[in-house]
Amino acid sequence: MKGIVFTEFLEMVEKEFGIGLLDRLIAKSNLSSGGVYTAVGTYDFFEMQNLIANLSEETGIPVQDLIYAYGRYFFQVLIRHHPNIFAMYSSAIEMLASIESHIHVQVRKLYPGAELPTFKITNKEENFLEIMYFSTRSMYMFAKALMEKTFEHYETAYKIDLELLKENGSQVKFKIYKQPHAIYS
Ligand code: HEM
């Protein structure tokens, strides 16, 4: 997992819960990196799992809720770092349909060693997208958060349903609906 995912995660923890909890979390998580990450480095995903599990224990917030919240936070990071990628798409459906074929292809060049999920489009219509998510990291709630924020970015109303095809969340079916009325304008 890329260092930027760790540095931004620790920043979110500090902003939301304070430096005291952040220090406790790093001490408790027994990180082989020692909790020191550079944005361009690559680190073991196990460290992120550990941080999230311990943050859940410290705060009482369920793991999946934390991953979802971090996805919503991380979207702002993506917008800040990669405005040019967003500028290439004029709608949320168009953008989400391009993650596998274009966006994450670019990401592999920009972030060598990135561990990305696989998305397969199984149905695409003007206002509907069915996508399958595959990843051993089971970060489907991160995906859901990024999808939601994409619609919000384009000021479009939406509904997103997901179905776990494997109990461990490594295969998930997303049904994404663009709704007729803009709710954020
Ligand atoms: C992971 C970049 C858009 C879904 C990542 C990672 C980066 C990245 C750097 C971390 C890889 C690692 O740590 O090794 C980007 C950029 C985007 C973009 C630059 C747009 C400008 C999206 C969107 C989705 C998405 C719109 C919506 C579904 C994911 C998921 C992961 C991920 C679910 C977690 C890894 C996993 O599940 O295996 N992305 N991403 N990304 N991205 Fe993207």
Tab-separated table of C-alpha atoms and ligand atoms in Angstrom:
chain	number	residue	atom	x	y	z
A	1	MET	CA	0.000	0.000	0.000
A	2	LYS	CA	1.332	3.435	-0.940
A	3	GLY	CA	2.690	5.815	1.696
A	4	ILE	CA	0.189	8.546	0.767
A	5	VAL	CA	-2.631	6.288	2.009
A	6	PHE	CA	-0.877	6.026	5.395
A	7	THR	CA	0.179	9.682	5.752
A	8	GLU	CA	-3.331	10.928	4.952
A	9	PHE	CA	-4.893	8.334	7.244
A	10	LEU	CA	-2.751	9.456	10.188
A	11	GLU	CA	-3.599	13.076	9.380
A	12	MET	CA	-7.320	12.273	9.443
A	13	VAL	CA	-6.920	10.493	12.793
A	14	GLU	CA	-5.121	13.511	14.260
A	15	LYS	CA	-7.747	15.951	12.929
A	16	GLU	CA	-10.710	13.869	14.115
A	17	PHE	CA	-9.428	12.415	17.394
A	18	GLY	CA	-6.397	14.496	18.387
A	19	ILE	CA	-2.666	13.959	18.721
A	20	GLY	CA	-3.010	11.972	21.960
A	21	LEU	CA	-5.011	9.204	20.329
A	22	LEU	CA	-2.736	9.290	17.265
A	23	ASP	CA	0.344	8.688	19.443
A	24	ARG	CA	-1.423	5.883	21.330
A	25	LEU	CA	-2.530	4.304	18.072
A	26	ILE	CA	0.986	4.255	16.594
A	27	ALA	CA	2.482	2.879	19.816
A	28	LYS	CA	-0.207	0.191	20.057
A	29	SER	CA	-0.042	-0.919	16.424
A	30	ASN	CA	3.484	-2.394	16.540
A	31	LEU	CA	4.308	-1.082	13.075
A	32	SER	CA	7.447	-2.396	11.415
A	33	SER	CA	7.779	1.024	9.707
A	34	GLY	CA	7.603	2.621	13.149
A	35	GLY	CA	4.724	4.755	11.846
A	36	VAL	CA	7.079	6.799	9.652
A	37	TYR	CA	5.822	6.908	6.064
A	38	THR	CA	6.903	8.807	2.972
A	39	ALA	CA	4.245	9.586	0.385
A	40	VAL	CA	6.122	7.755	-2.398
A	41	GLY	CA	7.128	4.674	-0.362
A	42	THR	CA	5.270	1.349	-0.360
A	43	TYR	CA	4.350	-0.406	2.894
A	44	ASP	CA	2.729	-3.613	4.009
A	45	PHE	CA	-1.079	-3.536	3.859
A	46	PHE	CA	-1.012	-5.429	7.150
A	47	GLU	CA	0.071	-2.173	8.839
A	48	MET	CA	-3.082	-0.426	7.614
A	49	GLN	CA	-5.262	-3.313	8.808
A	50	ASN	CA	-3.584	-3.084	12.174
A	51	LEU	CA	-4.051	0.696	12.418
A	52	ILE	CA	-7.738	0.461	11.498
A	53	ALA	CA	-8.415	-2.445	13.889
A	54	ASN	CA	-6.740	-0.565	16.743
A	55	LEU	CA	-8.492	2.706	15.899
A	56	SER	CA	-11.757	0.795	16.002
A	57	GLU	CA	-10.850	-0.576	19.431
A	58	GLU	CA	-9.855	2.884	20.724
A	59	THR	CA	-12.934	4.702	19.423
A	60	GLY	CA	-15.611	1.980	19.461
A	61	ILE	CA	-16.381	2.787	15.800
A	62	PRO	CA	-16.816	-0.352	13.639
A	63	VAL	CA	-13.969	-1.123	11.193
A	64	GLN	CA	-16.169	-0.818	8.084
A	65	ASP	CA	-17.431	2.614	9.211
A	66	LEU	CA	-13.823	3.794	9.631
A	67	ILE	CA	-12.838	2.551	6.160
A	68	TYR	CA	-15.902	4.306	4.713
A	69	ALA	CA	-15.087	7.572	6.525
A	70	TYR	CA	-11.503	7.368	5.333
A	71	GLY	CA	-12.690	6.883	1.728
A	72	ARG	CA	-14.725	10.084	1.926
A	73	TYR	CA	-11.681	11.896	3.354
A	74	PHE	CA	-9.315	10.399	0.764
A	75	PHE	CA	-11.463	11.699	-2.103
A	76	GLN	CA	-10.496	15.258	-1.151
A	77	VAL	CA	-6.845	14.176	-1.315
A	78	LEU	CA	-7.381	12.788	-4.831
A	79	ILE	CA	-9.087	16.003	-5.985
A	80	ARG	CA	-6.225	18.079	-4.552
A	81	HIS	CA	-3.452	15.951	-6.067
A	82	HIS	CA	-5.058	15.004	-9.383
A	83	PRO	CA	-7.436	17.756	-10.581
A	84	ASN	CA	-6.384	16.988	-14.164
A	85	ILE	CA	-7.821	13.466	-13.969
A	86	PHE	CA	-11.201	14.764	-12.753
A	87	ALA	CA	-11.178	17.439	-15.464
A	88	MET	CA	-11.248	14.686	-18.103
A	89	TYR	CA	-14.732	13.512	-17.139
A	90	SER	CA	-17.997	15.395	-17.351
A	91	SER	CA	-20.190	12.978	-15.403
A	92	ALA	CA	-19.929	10.620	-12.437
A	93	ILE	CA	-21.076	7.538	-14.398
A	94	GLU	CA	-18.524	8.262	-17.111
A	95	MET	CA	-15.771	8.650	-14.562
A	96	LEU	CA	-16.661	5.545	-12.545
A	97	ALA	CA	-16.852	3.489	-15.750
A	98	SER	CA	-13.251	4.520	-16.484
A	99	ILE	CA	-11.531	3.574	-13.199
A	100	GLU	CA	-10.226	0.262	-14.475
A	101	SER	CA	-9.574	1.182	-18.113
A	102	HIS	CA	-8.036	4.602	-17.553
A	103	ILE	CA	-7.771	6.047	-14.039
A	104	HIS	CA	-6.031	3.241	-12.227
A	105	VAL	CA	-3.906	2.654	-15.352
A	106	GLN	CA	-2.583	6.195	-14.879
A	107	VAL	CA	-2.255	5.567	-11.145
A	108	ARG	CA	0.059	2.600	-11.797
A	109	LYS	CA	2.403	4.966	-13.659
A	110	LEU	CA	2.200	7.719	-11.050
A	111	TYR	CA	2.505	5.377	-8.037
A	112	PRO	CA	4.746	2.427	-8.912
A	113	GLY	CA	3.943	-0.535	-6.712
A	114	ALA	CA	0.331	0.560	-6.046
A	115	GLU	CA	-1.956	-2.298	-5.025
A	116	LEU	CA	-5.200	-1.575	-6.796
A	117	PRO	CA	-8.506	-3.392	-6.947
A	118	THR	CA	-9.925	-4.820	-10.179
A	119	PHE	CA	-13.246	-3.468	-11.407
A	120	LYS	CA	-15.315	-5.185	-14.082
A	121	ILE	CA	-18.254	-3.443	-15.685
A	122	THR	CA	-21.090	-5.928	-16.079
A	123	ASN	CA	-23.780	-3.490	-17.228
A	124	LYS	CA	-23.666	0.110	-18.377
A	125	GLU	CA	-26.567	2.340	-19.338
A	126	GLU	CA	-26.939	6.098	-19.470
A	127	ASN	CA	-28.058	6.327	-15.839
A	128	PHE	CA	-26.970	2.967	-14.454
A	129	LEU	CA	-23.744	1.118	-13.892
A	130	GLU	CA	-23.195	-2.351	-12.505
A	131	ILE	CA	-19.601	-2.966	-11.442
A	132	MET	CA	-17.874	-5.907	-9.817
A	133	TYR	CA	-15.128	-5.158	-7.307
A	134	PHE	CA	-12.328	-7.665	-6.718
A	135	SER	CA	-9.545	-7.150	-4.168
A	136	THR	CA	-7.813	-9.245	-1.532
A	137	ARG	CA	-7.823	-6.065	0.599
A	138	SER	CA	-11.652	-6.048	0.770
A	139	MET	CA	-11.815	-2.248	0.824
A	140	TYR	CA	-15.293	-2.164	-0.689
A	141	MET	CA	-16.508	0.490	1.754
A	142	PHE	CA	-13.604	2.662	0.597
A	143	ALA	CA	-14.853	2.106	-2.969
A	144	LYS	CA	-18.430	2.981	-1.965
A	145	ALA	CA	-17.244	6.220	-0.322
A	146	LEU	CA	-15.222	7.222	-3.404
A	147	MET	CA	-18.194	6.461	-5.673
A	148	GLU	CA	-20.521	8.600	-3.527
A	149	LYS	CA	-18.054	11.489	-3.446
A	150	THR	CA	-17.678	11.253	-7.235
A	151	PHE	CA	-21.444	11.854	-7.616
A	152	GLU	CA	-21.291	14.693	-5.099
A	153	HIS	CA	-18.372	16.210	-7.012
A	154	TYR	CA	-20.510	16.292	-10.175
A	155	GLU	CA	-23.492	17.550	-8.132
A	156	THR	CA	-25.600	14.599	-9.161
A	157	ALA	CA	-28.092	12.630	-7.060
A	158	TYR	CA	-27.400	8.902	-6.798
A	159	LYS	CA	-28.191	5.591	-5.169
A	160	ILE	CA	-25.570	2.913	-4.626
A	161	ASP	CA	-26.419	-0.655	-3.601
A	162	LEU	CA	-23.805	-3.249	-2.844
A	163	GLU	CA	-23.889	-6.993	-2.424
A	164	LEU	CA	-21.049	-9.072	-0.975
A	165	LEU	CA	-20.507	-12.044	-3.280
A	166	LYS	CA	-17.879	-13.412	-0.919
A	167	GLU	CA	-18.380	-13.152	2.802
A	168	ASN	CA	-14.899	-11.670	3.339
A	169	GLY	CA	-15.707	-8.763	0.991
A	170	SER	CA	-13.114	-9.655	-1.648
A	171	GLN	CA	-15.829	-9.766	-4.353
A	172	VAL	CA	-18.600	-7.203	-4.280
A	173	LYS	CA	-21.281	-6.251	-6.782
A	174	PHE	CA	-22.155	-2.548	-6.987
A	175	LYS	CA	-25.347	-1.228	-8.551
A	176	ILE	CA	-24.994	2.483	-9.181
A	177	TYR	CA	-27.990	4.601	-10.149
A	178	LYS	CA	-27.928	8.189	-11.280
A	179	GLN	CA	-31.107	9.785	-9.926
A	180	PRO	CA	-33.119	12.255	-11.992
A	181	HIS	CA	-32.749	15.352	-9.800
A	182	ALA	CA	-29.635	17.146	-8.692
A	183	ILE	CA	-29.760	17.521	-4.916
A	184	TYR	CA	-26.590	19.510	-4.301
A	185	SER	CA	-27.182	22.507	-6.558
B	1	HEM	C1	-6.738	2.661	-4.125
B	1	HEM	C2	-5.527	6.504	-6.800
B	1	HEM	C3	-10.121	7.061	-8.168
B	1	HEM	C4	-11.242	2.938	-5.904
B	1	HEM	C5	-6.038	3.709	-4.683
B	1	HEM	C6	-4.671	4.057	-4.326
B	1	HEM	C7	-4.335	5.132	-5.079
B	1	HEM	C8	-5.474	5.461	-5.915
B	1	HEM	C9	-2.996	5.883	-5.052
B	1	HEM	C10	-3.803	3.357	-3.269
B	1	HEM	C11	-3.011	2.217	-3.845
B	1	HEM	C12	-2.032	1.642	-2.849
B	1	HEM	O1	-2.033	2.054	-1.711
B	1	HEM	O2	-1.203	0.759	-3.196
B	1	HEM	C13	-6.667	6.984	-7.406
B	1	HEM	C14	-6.744	8.234	-8.168
B	1	HEM	C15	-8.048	8.403	-8.547
B	1	HEM	C16	-8.778	7.242	-8.021
B	1	HEM	C17	-5.550	9.161	-8.450
B	1	HEM	C18	-8.722	9.522	-9.304
B	1	HEM	C19	-8.148	10.661	-9.616
B	1	HEM	C20	-10.833	6.016	-7.642
B	1	HEM	C21	-12.267	5.919	-7.693
B	1	HEM	C22	-12.589	4.766	-7.080
B	1	HEM	C23	-11.354	4.122	-6.619
B	1	HEM	C24	-13.230	6.938	-8.319
B	1	HEM	C25	-14.016	4.314	-6.930
B	1	HEM	C26	-14.414	3.144	-6.746
B	1	HEM	C27	-10.142	2.541	-5.172
B	1	HEM	C28	-10.152	1.516	-4.146
B	1	HEM	C29	-8.844	1.443	-3.630
B	1	HEM	C30	-8.070	2.433	-4.357
B	1	HEM	C31	-11.361	0.714	-3.696
B	1	HEM	C32	-8.352	0.569	-2.458
B	1	HEM	C33	-7.512	-0.613	-2.836
B	1	HEM	C34	-8.287	-1.915	-2.910
B	1	HEM	O3	-9.528	-1.922	-2.714
B	1	HEM	O4	-7.667	-2.943	-3.206
B	1	HEM	N1	-6.493	4.569	-5.665
B	1	HEM	N2	-7.908	6.404	-7.349
B	1	HEM	N3	-10.308	4.922	-6.994
B	1	HEM	N4	-8.879	3.053	-5.292
B	1	HEM	FE1	-8.337	4.592	-6.503
